[in-house]
Amino acid sequence: MIPRLRRTAGRARRFRVDYPRRGRGGLRRYVPSWRQLLCLALLGCGALAVLVGYVYSTVRITDVNATARTEANVYYWADGTQMVSVGDINRQNVPLSDIPPALQNAVIATENATFYTDPGFSLRGLARAVVNMAKGEEVQGGSTITQQYVKNTYLTQEQTLDRKLRELCLSVKLSRNLSKQQILQGYFNTSWFGRNAYGVQAAAVAYYGVDAKELDAPRSALLAALLKGGDLYDPSLSEAHHRRAEVRWRYVLDRQVELGFMSEEERARYTVFPEPRPRSASLSTSLSGQTGYLVDVANKYIQRRTGLTAEELGRGGYRIRTTFDRALVEQLERTVEDVTARTLDPEGRAADRDVQVGAASVRPEDGAVLALYGGPDATKHFANNADTSGVPVGSAFRPFVLAAALRDGRDADLETVRDVAVDAGLLPQSMAELDASFTSGTSTPSAVRMADAYATFATGGRHTDLYAVTAVTHQGRPLKGLGRPGGRQVLNREVAGEVVEAMRSEAVDALAPETLRALGPVAAGRTGAADPQPAAWFVGSTRQLSTAVTVFRNKPGKDGLLSMRGVGGGSGTERGGGDVLPLRVWSSYMTTIQ
């Protein structure tokens, strides 16, 4: 019996995991041996194989037309009543035979060069997903066309390892059940190209007004470029978007030459960027008036705070509670329309043509966006004048100059002024170059940002970041990342108080006595008739509401702003009625809502 016990004890000792390692001193005891590392690697691979096998056996290929039943997105006013339901997917399936080879080659060259030979998945992409998960980062990686088709059709867009594994397993199953041509056809019909276009047929119409089968190589290259992000590469959105689109377009063409899809001689013929047509008014009529601008602001806020993409939001199923006050939005729209109708005569005065207005109201207490005026109609005037930078703020920028001087002394440089403006709520990218003209208001913040920044002075130097959405649910589950922003003290109360006193003097000079009596204490800033900037502003805040109004001239298709001289009947070098337009809108609106 004793020898048997000894043999059992000996085997137990032999199978004991030698960690920390005996016979080693200090930190060396905790360095695994190569055998231990090999065992860990084998165990990890085995566990992964078991996991993949389980997922593969449980996933099912369901109805390939699931996207056709996508739910609408429903947006709600601040009081919980429904604002709008936006939903129908803009998609029309076409056979692969209607998709020109030039477009097929462009997409395969840039999205998945090995499409016709790979098994439907990318091991490198899966490895990258595993590494990202281990790092605590987003689970994303280079996916094949088959994987992208699976994600578009069968899965959600969430970035998790579970979704990535299901994507891989479904891709393998799909590759065994469908031909490469069927998969490619499905991919073209479910991919998102921006402009609310799902599928290549909708994209061809949205960008060029033609059917997909009429696309040539240059236009096909742009649509292929858009697959990297329709909200990033649509050339009509901004100059920066246009530059990105051109660079990507050239890459798509060059990549086809590199892979043998296109000859160098053919590539040499494509030198002119195929400008798409402007974004059309093909938006749902439910987005007419101010609704489209409000939805745009809400969507941008959700994307910024949650990481959702425009494509993911466009697939629907979200319930979105906004901060927008219906009564204020409607009153602001009525006021702008009434004041411009009384002041402008576009038929009789050329200077009154192409005048545009942008306005926004923010609650100083917490940074909630309560109202916007983005233009006459979101389905006809695409740019959101309330939330678009590009209009110089002029002398309405002076409160930030004054605050910098009070905080850091009279010798505060240009850089200090910029920091104060950004701390108060203006975006760094809207700041002008730090040259001699900077303090004269060459920066181009949006109206909603100016309203927010002036609110900082009204709250004693305490700034709260803007927010436009209070809650979002998807299929009954709340989205994270939408908690209300916290406030922070960016100016001491004494400095903020002195700036407010100076701004109150400006308000007294600008506003009629009856307006001041109706509103109580008002802090305001504005541009004047002698202001060098080609725009007119009036921004004013009370303790309850901060509102910014801007007026400018910008003809569609023209680069830059037009002169404001003579707008509203002014003569000579004066801007006349154009200069008082924002003041009239602001005072009429603010007194009406009291």
XYZ file of C-alpha atoms in Angstrom:
594
model
C 0.000 0.000 0.000
C 2.773 2.432 0.824
C 4.506 2.170 -2.604
C 1.113 2.767 -4.325
C 0.511 5.881 -2.257
C 3.965 7.114 -3.114
C 3.309 6.574 -6.829
C -0.006 8.471 -6.549
C 1.646 11.318 -4.690
C 4.403 11.420 -7.294
C 1.907 11.715 -10.145
C 0.097 14.478 -8.288
C 3.338 16.388 -7.936
C 4.128 15.887 -11.617
C 0.729 17.297 -12.701
C 0.892 20.288 -10.358
C 1.065 23.639 -12.217
C 4.468 25.048 -11.407
C 3.417 28.685 -11.065
C 4.810 30.803 -9.525
C 7.798 28.767 -10.685
C 9.930 27.006 -8.079
C 13.653 27.396 -8.189
C 13.382 30.976 -9.480
C 14.014 34.105 -7.498
C 12.347 37.530 -7.471
C 10.175 38.502 -10.418
C 11.520 35.602 -12.479
C 9.174 33.308 -10.537
C 6.247 34.983 -12.323
C 7.637 34.669 -15.863
C 5.852 31.661 -17.487
C 7.913 28.970 -19.156
C 7.575 28.295 -22.876
C 5.602 25.134 -22.084
C 3.158 27.119 -19.967
C 2.771 29.726 -22.682
C 2.185 26.998 -25.260
C -0.442 25.370 -23.060
C -2.217 28.704 -22.574
C -2.194 29.337 -26.318
C -3.603 25.866 -27.018
C -6.286 26.302 -24.374
C -7.215 29.693 -25.833
C -7.439 28.307 -29.360
C -9.493 25.374 -28.102
C -11.896 27.635 -26.246
C -12.254 29.875 -29.323
C -12.888 26.846 -31.529
C -15.603 25.622 -29.144
C -17.179 29.085 -29.065
C -17.129 29.430 -32.848
C -18.548 25.937 -33.218
C -21.380 26.713 -30.833
C -22.229 29.981 -32.549
C -22.049 28.310 -35.977
C -24.472 25.605 -34.904
C -26.996 28.042 -33.441
C -27.139 30.900 -35.988
C -29.805 30.655 -38.665
C -30.181 32.289 -42.065
C -33.488 34.133 -41.914
C -35.524 36.219 -44.363
C -33.158 38.176 -46.613
C -35.752 40.954 -46.955
C -35.664 41.887 -43.251
C -34.471 45.406 -44.038
C -37.665 46.046 -45.981
C -39.566 45.830 -42.695
C -37.376 48.270 -40.829
C -39.273 50.381 -38.313
C -39.495 54.135 -38.476
C -37.615 56.454 -36.167
C -40.055 58.401 -33.979
C -39.042 61.796 -32.598
C -40.821 63.442 -29.667
C -41.068 67.015 -28.452
C -39.772 67.862 -25.000
C -43.272 67.388 -23.537
C -43.455 63.816 -24.849
C -45.869 64.400 -27.721
C -44.874 63.004 -31.110
C -43.027 65.388 -33.417
C -42.501 63.202 -36.488
C -42.142 59.615 -37.635
C -39.393 59.150 -40.198
C -39.075 55.803 -41.685
C -39.497 54.472 -45.140
C -36.268 52.912 -46.391
C -35.299 54.425 -49.745
C -34.389 51.187 -51.503
C -35.202 49.485 -54.806
C -33.673 46.107 -55.607
C -32.062 45.583 -59.019
C -30.502 42.434 -60.527
C -26.741 42.177 -60.803
C -27.111 42.384 -64.586
C -28.283 45.996 -64.146
C -25.172 46.906 -62.184
C -22.416 47.852 -64.642
C -19.097 45.984 -64.495
C -17.348 49.304 -63.899
C -19.189 49.680 -60.599
C -18.714 46.038 -59.625
C -14.979 46.310 -60.259
C -14.677 49.609 -58.365
C -16.388 48.184 -55.289
C -14.529 44.882 -55.289
C -11.183 46.654 -55.795
C -11.660 48.908 -52.774
C -13.832 46.851 -50.439
C -12.684 43.226 -50.932
C -10.121 42.463 -53.650
C -10.242 38.708 -52.890
C -14.026 38.509 -53.016
C -14.210 35.832 -55.710
C -11.637 33.583 -54.030
C -12.083 34.035 -50.276
C -14.345 31.793 -48.142
C -16.574 34.710 -47.202
C -14.709 35.905 -44.132
C -11.434 37.502 -43.142
C -9.274 35.842 -40.499
C -7.327 39.063 -40.191
C -10.526 40.956 -39.477
C -11.535 38.447 -36.805
C -8.085 38.600 -35.213
C -8.287 42.381 -35.124
C -11.703 42.142 -33.456
C -10.331 39.806 -30.770
C -7.350 42.096 -30.120
C -9.608 45.159 -29.901
C -11.872 43.365 -27.452
C -8.860 42.491 -25.287
C -7.879 46.171 -25.320
C -11.388 47.277 -24.383
C -11.792 49.064 -27.715
C -14.527 48.829 -30.343
C -14.785 45.391 -31.951
C -14.266 46.318 -35.563
C -12.045 45.266 -38.393
C -11.769 44.871 -42.152
C -14.790 42.834 -43.282
C -15.325 41.065 -46.586
C -18.193 41.961 -48.875
C -19.967 38.823 -47.651
C -19.573 39.907 -44.032
C -20.843 43.398 -44.819
C -23.847 41.920 -46.596
C -24.574 39.717 -43.584
C -24.311 42.689 -41.244
C -26.600 44.815 -43.435
C -29.220 42.098 -43.839
C -29.286 39.816 -40.815
C -27.603 41.536 -37.888
C -27.542 44.772 -35.946
C -24.728 47.291 -36.303
C -23.486 46.900 -32.718
C -19.716 46.472 -32.251
C -19.443 43.403 -29.989
C -17.507 40.158 -30.188
C -20.747 38.152 -30.136
C -22.078 40.029 -33.161
C -18.707 39.654 -34.917
C -18.709 35.872 -34.370
C -22.292 35.559 -35.589
C -21.329 37.641 -38.618
C -18.433 35.282 -39.384
C -20.510 32.122 -38.995
C -23.394 33.459 -41.063
C -20.899 34.506 -43.744
C -19.569 30.955 -43.955
C -23.084 29.492 -44.123
C -24.164 32.030 -46.702
C -21.099 31.310 -48.863
C -22.085 27.627 -48.880
C -25.691 28.368 -49.876
C -25.390 31.273 -52.323
C -23.172 31.979 -55.302
C -20.752 34.893 -55.290
C -22.995 36.657 -57.801
C -26.015 36.322 -55.500
C -24.031 37.664 -52.552
C -22.696 40.593 -54.590
C -26.202 41.427 -55.808
C -27.514 41.380 -52.247
C -24.632 43.574 -51.074
C -25.297 46.207 -53.738
C -29.001 46.259 -52.859
C -28.558 46.681 -49.082
C -25.500 48.955 -48.732
C -25.887 52.528 -47.530
C -24.523 55.320 -49.744
C -25.641 58.422 -47.843
C -28.490 60.761 -48.828
C -30.879 58.231 -47.258
C -30.095 55.887 -50.157
C -29.987 52.164 -49.386
C -28.850 50.178 -52.395
C -27.135 51.182 -55.604
C -30.325 52.037 -57.525
C -31.430 54.577 -54.920
C -27.861 55.929 -54.775
C -27.607 56.365 -58.547
C -30.822 58.376 -58.524
C -29.890 60.392 -55.431
C -26.465 61.436 -56.693
C -26.819 61.518 -60.484
C -30.502 61.242 -61.334
C -29.996 58.091 -63.433
C -30.626 54.375 -63.083
C -27.777 52.247 -61.806
C -27.270 50.592 -65.207
C -26.421 54.005 -66.723
C -23.454 54.689 -64.428
C -20.078 55.105 -66.144
C -16.646 54.439 -64.630
C -16.052 57.903 -63.064
C -19.473 58.049 -61.424
C -19.160 54.411 -60.368
C -15.882 55.279 -58.652
C -17.582 57.982 -56.586
C -20.386 55.649 -55.488
C -17.752 53.083 -54.504
C -15.997 55.797 -52.484
C -19.235 56.565 -50.654
C -19.357 53.057 -49.192
C -16.618 54.133 -46.793
C -19.089 56.613 -45.291
C -21.822 58.480 -47.101
C -21.894 61.127 -44.378
C -18.134 61.701 -44.788
C -17.712 61.652 -48.563
C -20.791 63.378 -49.976
C -19.144 66.232 -51.959
C -22.125 68.548 -51.628
C -22.006 68.821 -47.834
C -18.957 71.078 -47.518
C -15.592 71.945 -49.033
C -13.929 69.490 -46.640
C -16.297 66.732 -47.759
C -15.550 67.603 -51.377
C -11.789 67.336 -50.822
C -12.171 63.981 -49.066
C -14.424 62.695 -51.843
C -11.969 63.678 -54.592
C -9.048 61.988 -52.812
C -11.073 58.830 -52.266
C -12.368 58.916 -55.869
C -8.821 58.992 -57.253
C -7.851 56.146 -54.950
C -10.735 53.982 -56.228
C -9.615 54.514 -59.830
C -5.936 53.937 -59.061
C -6.739 50.811 -57.077
C -8.512 49.335 -60.100
C -5.392 49.898 -62.189
C -3.265 48.301 -59.478
C -5.421 45.150 -59.476
C -5.786 44.924 -63.233
C -9.454 45.925 -63.427
C -8.604 49.000 -65.493
C -5.785 49.852 -67.900
C -3.525 52.832 -67.339
C -4.710 54.256 -70.660
C -8.335 54.158 -69.535
C -7.432 55.615 -66.128
C -5.684 58.528 -67.832
C -8.991 59.561 -69.411
C -10.684 60.095 -66.044
C -9.304 63.375 -64.771
C -12.470 65.401 -64.165
C -14.281 64.725 -60.898
C -17.900 63.688 -61.670
C -19.786 66.274 -59.636
C -23.037 64.793 -58.312
C -26.163 66.861 -58.457
C -26.980 68.905 -55.346
C -28.818 67.161 -52.569
C -32.384 67.065 -53.789
C -35.611 67.935 -52.081
C -36.585 64.264 -52.098
C -36.878 64.207 -48.330
C -40.087 62.981 -46.800
C -42.725 65.676 -46.646
C -42.952 64.918 -42.937
C -39.584 66.700 -42.672
C -40.872 69.935 -44.201
C -40.701 73.298 -42.449
C -38.470 73.274 -39.383
C -38.923 69.569 -38.642
C -36.077 68.440 -40.886
C -33.649 70.855 -39.224
C -34.674 69.659 -35.777
C -34.232 66.018 -36.770
C -30.828 66.855 -38.239
C -29.646 68.443 -34.980
C -31.028 65.571 -32.909
C -29.343 62.968 -35.109
C -25.975 64.707 -34.986
C -26.182 64.906 -31.224
C -27.013 61.195 -30.940
C -24.129 60.253 -33.224
C -21.699 62.405 -31.253
C -22.741 61.046 -27.863
C -23.426 57.364 -28.624
C -21.169 56.515 -31.555
C -24.077 55.495 -33.785
C -23.516 56.259 -37.451
C -25.950 57.976 -39.791
C -26.386 54.627 -41.545
C -27.348 52.878 -38.311
C -29.846 55.585 -37.395
C -31.279 55.447 -40.889
C -32.151 51.793 -40.451
C -34.790 52.864 -37.953
C -36.413 51.479 -34.848
C -35.363 54.322 -32.529
C -37.585 56.354 -30.194
C -36.003 59.754 -29.610
C -37.042 62.257 -26.937
C -35.732 65.735 -27.789
C -35.385 69.006 -25.880
C -37.303 71.004 -28.491
C -40.224 73.121 -27.309
C -42.949 73.020 -29.936
C -44.466 76.387 -29.012
C -41.087 78.155 -29.168
C -40.176 76.529 -32.502
C -43.481 77.563 -34.060
C -43.255 81.092 -32.682
C -39.688 81.555 -33.901
C -40.701 80.417 -37.387
C -43.714 82.763 -37.455
C -41.594 85.672 -36.252
C -38.891 85.218 -38.884
C -41.465 84.921 -41.649
C -43.386 87.994 -40.446
C -40.339 90.245 -39.987
C -38.727 89.312 -43.291
C -42.043 89.791 -45.125
C -42.384 93.316 -43.654
C -38.745 94.318 -44.181
C -37.650 92.748 -47.453
C -38.863 93.359 -50.996
C -37.031 90.846 -53.201
C -39.191 91.691 -56.220
C -38.473 95.414 -56.009
C -34.898 95.454 -54.599
C -32.081 93.278 -55.878
C -30.263 93.643 -52.549
C -33.156 91.887 -50.794
C -32.729 88.700 -52.801
C -30.957 85.603 -51.448
C -31.303 86.802 -47.834
C -31.136 83.968 -45.333
C -31.877 83.793 -41.617
C -30.671 81.437 -38.929
C -31.751 81.501 -35.278
C -31.616 79.382 -32.138
C -32.740 79.485 -28.509
C -30.948 77.791 -25.612
C -31.923 77.450 -21.953
C -29.009 78.988 -19.967
C -29.681 76.878 -16.900
C -28.651 73.582 -18.484
C -27.768 74.074 -22.187
C -30.941 72.534 -23.619
C -31.661 73.536 -27.225
C -35.273 74.690 -27.188
C -35.881 76.146 -30.646
C -34.266 76.513 -34.065
C -34.931 78.322 -37.299
C -32.808 76.648 -39.950
C -34.362 78.116 -43.089
C -37.691 78.365 -44.886
C -38.147 74.595 -45.421
C -35.813 71.674 -44.751
C -37.033 69.858 -47.882
C -36.147 72.828 -50.115
C -33.302 74.619 -48.332
C -30.978 71.846 -47.213
C -28.387 73.757 -45.170
C -29.395 74.266 -41.529
C -28.718 77.982 -40.987
C -29.058 77.596 -37.215
C -26.403 74.904 -36.914
C -24.015 75.666 -39.766
C -20.787 77.587 -39.329
C -19.497 79.819 -42.100
C -20.995 83.238 -41.275
C -18.573 85.719 -39.619
C -19.909 86.844 -36.266
C -18.470 90.372 -36.457
C -18.634 92.658 -33.455
C -21.024 90.264 -31.676
C -17.715 88.594 -30.750
C -16.715 91.519 -28.490
C -17.972 90.002 -25.197
C -15.298 87.310 -25.484
C -12.621 89.939 -26.097
C -13.817 91.866 -23.055
C -13.940 88.733 -20.898
C -10.357 87.848 -21.853
C -9.165 91.366 -21.008
C -10.943 91.326 -17.638
C -9.644 87.888 -16.780
C -6.027 88.243 -17.907
C -5.488 91.983 -18.055
C -5.587 94.458 -20.885
C -2.625 92.824 -22.585
C -4.517 89.566 -23.178
C -3.348 88.216 -26.589
C -5.417 86.755 -29.406
C -4.858 83.280 -28.224
C -6.405 84.098 -24.795
C -9.517 85.474 -26.490
C -9.896 82.270 -28.469
C -9.593 80.170 -25.334
C -12.291 82.197 -23.590
C -14.627 81.842 -26.583
C -14.086 78.080 -26.752
C -14.539 77.691 -22.993
C -17.815 79.569 -23.283
C -19.119 77.112 -25.873
C -17.873 77.990 -29.377
C -16.312 75.160 -31.362
C -12.529 75.298 -31.947
C -12.984 74.543 -35.637
C -15.139 77.646 -36.057
C -12.353 79.922 -34.813
C -10.558 82.065 -37.401
C -6.810 82.334 -37.850
C -5.083 84.109 -34.962
C -4.089 87.189 -36.930
C -4.605 90.913 -36.434
C -8.252 90.696 -37.540
C -9.235 87.914 -35.147
C -10.769 90.109 -32.451
C -12.934 91.900 -35.013
C -15.077 88.789 -35.321
C -13.754 86.872 -38.314
C -14.655 83.572 -36.630
C -17.715 81.741 -37.953
C -19.679 80.036 -35.148
C -23.216 78.797 -35.678
C -26.246 80.563 -34.234
C -26.933 77.777 -31.740
C -23.340 77.959 -30.477
C -23.535 81.749 -30.085
C -26.744 81.390 -28.077
C -25.027 78.833 -25.868
C -21.899 80.955 -25.394
C -23.896 84.053 -24.403
C -25.802 81.868 -21.929
C -22.478 81.329 -20.137
C -22.387 85.003 -19.218
C -26.026 84.903 -18.071
C -25.231 82.080 -15.621
C -22.328 83.819 -13.907
C -19.580 82.204 -15.985
C -20.835 78.626 -15.632
C -20.982 76.764 -18.942
C -23.029 73.668 -19.732
C -22.538 71.899 -23.059
C -25.442 71.952 -25.470
C -27.754 68.974 -25.591
C -30.700 68.264 -27.879
C -31.806 64.758 -26.838
C -32.739 63.477 -23.407
C -33.359 59.774 -24.127
C -33.253 57.218 -26.933
C -34.559 53.662 -26.933
C -34.097 50.964 -29.551
C -36.437 48.000 -29.472
C -37.330 48.948 -25.921
C -33.752 49.196 -24.667
C -32.307 52.598 -23.683
C -29.124 53.786 -25.357
C -26.218 54.738 -23.127
C -24.261 57.967 -23.320
C -27.170 60.402 -23.283
C -27.001 61.655 -19.722
C -27.344 65.399 -19.357
C -24.011 67.220 -19.646
C -22.566 68.593 -16.437
C -21.731 72.262 -15.995
C -18.367 73.785 -15.154
C -17.144 77.215 -14.127
C -15.177 78.704 -17.039
C -15.133 82.341 -15.870
C -15.265 83.654 -12.337
C -18.528 85.336 -11.409
C -16.973 88.792 -11.133
C -15.651 88.715 -14.710
C -18.925 87.331 -16.031
C -20.846 90.001 -14.113
C -18.777 92.846 -15.584
C -19.264 91.482 -19.097
C -23.012 91.237 -18.503
C -23.147 94.871 -17.352
C -21.423 95.968 -20.557
C -23.788 93.823 -22.600
C -26.770 95.336 -20.810
C -25.633 98.752 -21.927
C -25.593 97.390 -25.489
C -29.122 96.074 -24.997
C -30.353 99.440 -23.713
C -28.926 101.167 -26.777
C -30.424 98.614 -29.167
C -33.817 97.710 -27.762
C -36.924 99.814 -27.460
C -38.047 100.734 -23.899
C -41.168 98.619 -24.180
C -39.019 95.578 -25.045
C -36.820 96.132 -22.005
C -39.868 96.493 -19.777
C -41.316 93.250 -21.117
C -38.120 91.220 -20.781
C -36.407 92.614 -17.734
C -32.592 92.454 -17.519
C -31.106 91.648 -20.940
C -27.468 91.120 -21.906
C -26.862 91.498 -25.633
C -24.289 91.878 -28.366
C -24.683 92.717 -32.031
C -23.156 93.871 -35.270
C -23.628 97.436 -36.405
C -23.999 99.279 -39.700
C -20.254 99.975 -39.808
C -19.274 96.388 -39.042
C -16.754 95.080 -41.613
C -18.183 91.553 -41.705
C -20.746 90.594 -44.403
C -23.428 89.443 -41.984
C -25.698 90.873 -39.311
C -26.146 89.383 -35.822
C -28.087 90.042 -32.672
C -27.555 87.800 -29.666
C -29.217 88.428 -26.346
C -29.908 86.507 -23.189
C -32.108 86.722 -20.142
C -31.891 84.391 -17.165
C -34.505 82.160 -18.814
C -33.513 82.143 -22.492
C -30.550 82.933 -24.741
C -31.338 83.552 -28.412
C -29.064 84.256 -31.376
C -30.217 85.510 -34.781
C -28.030 85.892 -37.864
C -28.894 87.339 -41.285
C -26.705 86.981 -44.375
C -26.869 86.722 -48.152
C -25.727 83.590 -49.930
C -26.840 82.672 -53.424
C -26.967 78.931 -54.164
C -24.011 77.895 -56.280
C -21.966 80.968 -55.328
C -18.796 80.793 -53.299
C -18.736 83.019 -50.242
C -21.222 85.514 -48.837
C -22.748 88.402 -50.773
C -22.669 92.002 -49.606
C -25.349 93.153 -47.171
C -25.303 96.720 -48.477
C -28.745 98.026 -49.283
C -30.600 95.097 -47.729
C -33.973 96.253 -46.439
C -33.688 99.630 -48.158
C -30.342 100.911 -46.870
C -28.428 103.283 -49.123
C -24.772 104.014 -49.831
C -22.402 102.053 -47.619
C -25.044 101.436 -44.954
C -26.565 98.033 -44.472
C -29.852 99.679 -43.508
C -32.675 97.252 -42.805
C -30.306 94.316 -43.146
C -28.533 95.408 -39.998
C -31.726 95.695 -37.968
C -33.339 92.521 -39.287
C -31.844 90.244 -36.607
C -32.700 92.813 -33.921
C -36.323 92.923 -35.086
C -36.584 89.137 -35.172
C -35.011 88.790 -31.728
C -37.079 91.463 -29.974
C -40.386 90.426 -31.547
C -39.814 86.759 -30.746
C -38.567 87.269 -27.209
C -41.358 89.620 -26.210
C -44.048 87.397 -27.750
C -43.066 84.306 -25.807
C -43.019 86.044 -22.410
